[in-house]
Structures are given as structure tokens and as C-alpha cells.
PDB file of C-alpha atoms in Angstrom:
ATOM      1  CA  MET V   1     136.553  60.546  86.737  1.00  0.00           C
ATOM      2  CA  ARG V   2     136.463  56.832  87.504  1.00  0.00           C
ATOM      3  CA  ALA V   3     133.132  54.896  86.986  1.00  0.00           C
ATOM      4  CA  TYR V   4     132.592  54.351  90.424  1.00  0.00           C
ATOM      5  CA  ASP V   5     133.195  57.658  91.777  1.00  0.00           C
ATOM      6  CA  ASN V   6     129.351  58.736  91.728  1.00  0.00           C
ATOM      7  CA  ILE V   7     128.544  55.584  94.209  1.00  0.00           C
ATOM      8  CA  PRO V   8     127.217  56.438  97.666  1.00  0.00           C
ATOM      9  CA  ARG V   9     129.915  55.863 100.308  1.00  0.00           C
ATOM     10  CA  ARG V  10     128.804  54.101 103.629  1.00  0.00           C
ATOM     11  CA  GLY V  11     126.377  55.739 105.218  1.00  0.00           C
ATOM     12  CA  GLU V  12     125.744  58.639 102.303  1.00  0.00           C
ATOM     13  CA  ARG V  13     122.845  58.635 100.498  1.00  0.00           C
ATOM     14  CA  LYS V  14     122.621  59.024  96.745  1.00  0.00           C
ATOM     15  CA  ARG V  15     121.851  62.598  95.648  1.00  0.00           C
ATOM     16  CA  GLY V  16     118.247  62.923  93.538  1.00  0.00           C
ATOM     17  CA  PHE V  17     114.822  62.340  94.829  1.00  0.00           C
ATOM     18  CA  ASP V  18     113.900  61.212  98.282  1.00  0.00           C
ATOM     19  CA  ARG V  19     110.087  60.835  99.144  1.00  0.00           C
ATOM     20  CA  ASN V  20     110.766  61.119 102.703  1.00  0.00           C
ATOM     21  CA  ARG V  21     111.721  64.828 102.449  1.00  0.00           C
ATOM     22  CA  VAL V  22     108.048  65.840 100.908  1.00  0.00           C
ATOM     23  CA  PRO V  23     106.071  67.974 103.333  1.00  0.00           C
ATOM     24  CA  PRO V  24     103.547  66.843 105.205  1.00  0.00           C
ATOM     25  CA  VAL V  25     100.312  66.885 103.037  1.00  0.00           C
ATOM     26  CA  ALA V  26      98.808  68.921 106.063  1.00  0.00           C
ATOM     27  CA  ASP V  27     101.605  71.518 106.426  1.00  0.00           C
ATOM     28  CA  TYR V  28     101.727  71.912 102.744  1.00  0.00           C
ATOM     29  CA  TYR V  29      98.361  72.954 102.298  1.00  0.00           C
ATOM     30  CA  ARG V  30      97.880  74.843 105.036  1.00  0.00           C
ATOM     31  CA  SER V  31     100.526  76.968 103.548  1.00  0.00           C
ATOM     32  CA  VAL V  32      98.694  76.918 100.073  1.00  0.00           C
ATOM     33  CA  PHE V  33      94.924  77.619 101.340  1.00  0.00           C
ATOM     34  CA  GLY V  34      95.476  78.093 105.082  1.00  0.00           C
ATOM     35  CA  ASP V  35      93.290  76.470 107.684  1.00  0.00           C
ATOM     36  CA  LEU V  36      91.057  73.700 106.121  1.00  0.00           C
ATOM     37  CA  ARG V  37      88.041  71.585 107.599  1.00  0.00           C
ATOM     38  CA  PHE V  38      88.469  67.818 106.118  1.00  0.00           C
ATOM     39  CA  ASN V  39      85.342  65.988 106.565  1.00  0.00           C
ATOM     40  CA  ALA V  40      85.269  62.611 108.372  1.00  0.00           C
ATOM     41  CA  SER V  41      86.219  61.040 105.131  1.00  0.00           C
ATOM     42  CA  GLY V  42      89.579  62.955 104.952  1.00  0.00           C
ATOM     43  CA  TRP V  43      88.492  65.207 101.796  1.00  0.00           C
ATOM     44  CA  ALA V  44      88.771  69.121 102.372  1.00  0.00           C
ATOM     45  CA  GLN V  45      86.980  71.325  99.686  1.00  0.00           C
ATOM     46  CA  VAL V  46      88.602  74.569  98.490  1.00  0.00           C
ATOM     47  CA  ARG V  47      88.721  77.113  95.376  1.00  0.00           C
ATOM     48  CA  CYS V  48      90.810  75.678  92.886  1.00  0.00           C
ATOM     49  CA  VAL V  49      93.693  77.524  91.995  1.00  0.00           C
ATOM     50  CA  PHE V  50      94.190  76.165  88.249  1.00  0.00           C
ATOM     51  CA  HIS V  51      91.037  78.289  87.121  1.00  0.00           C
ATOM     52  CA  GLU V  52      88.850  81.321  88.143  1.00  0.00           C
ATOM     53  CA  GLU V  53      85.671  80.361  90.045  1.00  0.00           C
ATOM     54  CA  GLY V  54      83.910  81.882  92.698  1.00  0.00           C
ATOM     55  CA  HIS V  55      83.027  78.505  94.285  1.00  0.00           C
ATOM     56  CA  ALA V  56      85.410  75.401  95.956  1.00  0.00           C
ATOM     57  CA  SER V  57      85.503  72.683  93.473  1.00  0.00           C
ATOM     58  CA  LEU V  58      88.740  71.196  94.450  1.00  0.00           C
ATOM     59  CA  SER V  59      88.802  68.554  96.854  1.00  0.00           C
ATOM     60  CA  ILE V  60      92.034  67.624  98.752  1.00  0.00           C
ATOM     61  CA  HIS V  61      92.853  64.427 100.469  1.00  0.00           C
ATOM     62  CA  ARG V  62      94.465  64.729 104.323  1.00  0.00           C
ATOM     63  CA  GLU V  63      96.320  61.532 104.093  1.00  0.00           C
ATOM     64  CA  ARG V  64      97.353  61.348 100.713  1.00  0.00           C
ATOM     65  CA  GLY V  65      97.297  64.472  99.189  1.00  0.00           C
ATOM     66  CA  ALA V  66      95.500  63.397  96.260  1.00  0.00           C
ATOM     67  CA  PHE V  67      93.730  66.356  94.553  1.00  0.00           C
ATOM     68  CA  ARG V  68      90.756  66.748  92.327  1.00  0.00           C
ATOM     69  CA  CYS V  69      88.731  69.609  90.871  1.00  0.00           C
ATOM     70  CA  PHE V  70      85.290  68.754  89.743  1.00  0.00           C
ATOM     71  CA  ALA V  71      85.044  71.980  87.424  1.00  0.00           C
ATOM     72  CA  CYS V  72      88.314  72.072  85.508  1.00  0.00           C
ATOM     73  CA  ASP V  73      89.384  68.576  85.686  1.00  0.00           C
ATOM     74  CA  ALA V  74      93.070  68.881  87.418  1.00  0.00           C
ATOM     75  CA  ARG V  75      93.911  65.638  89.355  1.00  0.00           C
ATOM     76  CA  GLY V  76      96.861  64.114  91.087  1.00  0.00           C
ATOM     77  CA  GLY V  77      97.831  61.878  94.086  1.00  0.00           C
ATOM     78  CA  ASP V  78     100.182  63.822  95.806  1.00  0.00           C
ATOM     79  CA  VAL V  79     101.965  67.099  97.106  1.00  0.00           C
ATOM     80  CA  LEU V  80     104.261  66.617  94.315  1.00  0.00           C
ATOM     81  CA  ALA V  81     101.737  66.484  91.643  1.00  0.00           C
ATOM     82  CA  PHE V  82     100.117  69.593  92.776  1.00  0.00           C
ATOM     83  CA  GLU V  83     103.303  71.504  92.877  1.00  0.00           C
ATOM     84  CA  MET V  84     103.980  70.597  89.468  1.00  0.00           C
ATOM     85  CA  PRO V  85     101.184  72.609  87.529  1.00  0.00           C
ATOM     86  CA  ARG V  86     100.901  75.326  90.621  1.00  0.00           C
ATOM     87  CA  SER V  87     103.955  76.655  89.981  1.00  0.00           C
ATOM     88  CA  GLY V  88     104.655  75.167  86.302  1.00  0.00           C
ATOM     89  CA  ALA V  89     107.674  73.083  87.145  1.00  0.00           C
ATOM     90  CA  ASP V  90     108.972  69.973  85.941  1.00  0.00           C
ATOM     91  CA  PHE V  91     109.403  67.063  88.406  1.00  0.00           C
ATOM     92  CA  LYS V  92     113.143  67.949  89.958  1.00  0.00           C
ATOM     93  CA  SER V  93     112.307  71.897  89.522  1.00  0.00           C
ATOM     94  CA  ALA V  94     108.898  70.986  91.975  1.00  0.00           C
ATOM     95  CA  ALA V  95     111.073  68.154  93.848  1.00  0.00           C
ATOM     96  CA  ARG V  96     113.601  70.936  94.815  1.00  0.00           C
ATOM     97  CA  GLU V  97     111.139  73.668  96.039  1.00  0.00           C
ATOM     98  CA  LEU V  98     109.635  71.445  97.996  1.00  0.00           C
ATOM     99  CA  GLY V  99     112.765  70.386  99.395  1.00  0.00           C
ATOM    100  CA  ALA V 100     112.786  66.514  98.453  1.00  0.00           C
ATOM    101  CA  TRP V 101     115.520  66.410  95.840  1.00  0.00           C
ATOM    102  CA  ARG V 102     119.056  66.279  97.506  1.00  0.00           C
TER     103      ARG V 102
END
């Protein structure tokens, strides 16, 4: 193998993570929680998937995909950060699951 064999050719994308391929926030969370009702600030409250509890303690942001549970303190900044602990996967596996790893 030559040193330049792994360099992408013209018009070809490098293999690996592609943030543009992460599913839209609303579509991803709708597949996990069903229909969500967002408030004027863009947050929805749902039951947390990271612990057993009877009420909605997990907040999800409509545009950023950020999440935070006020009971178990699970938190993250995007859909990928949510998918990793939810599925127990590392970054690369979670990105593949979401279709964002080429």
C-alpha cells in the first residue's frame, strides 16, 4: 500500500464521521418518544430512558438536540450524545447506527 492510497480522490469524500448525515433532531426524537410538544423556548419534557421513574424529567431541545434529565443528571449536547448511552455504544458505533459514519 502506498502512503497516498487512502487520500480521497477528486469528488470523493473521506470515510468517517459526517455530521450532515445525522438525522434531524425532531425525526430522531420522534422515533424514540413519539409525538413531542415543545414549549415556546423549544424544549419538550418526556420520561427519561436512562432510569425508571413515573414522571417526565428529561428535557429535549427541538433545534440543538440537547438533553438533560433533572432526576438522574444525564445530559448531552446533541442526538449523537443521546444515542451513545441509550444504546450503550461508543461514538463510532452510535454514528453508524444513526447513518452518520461512511
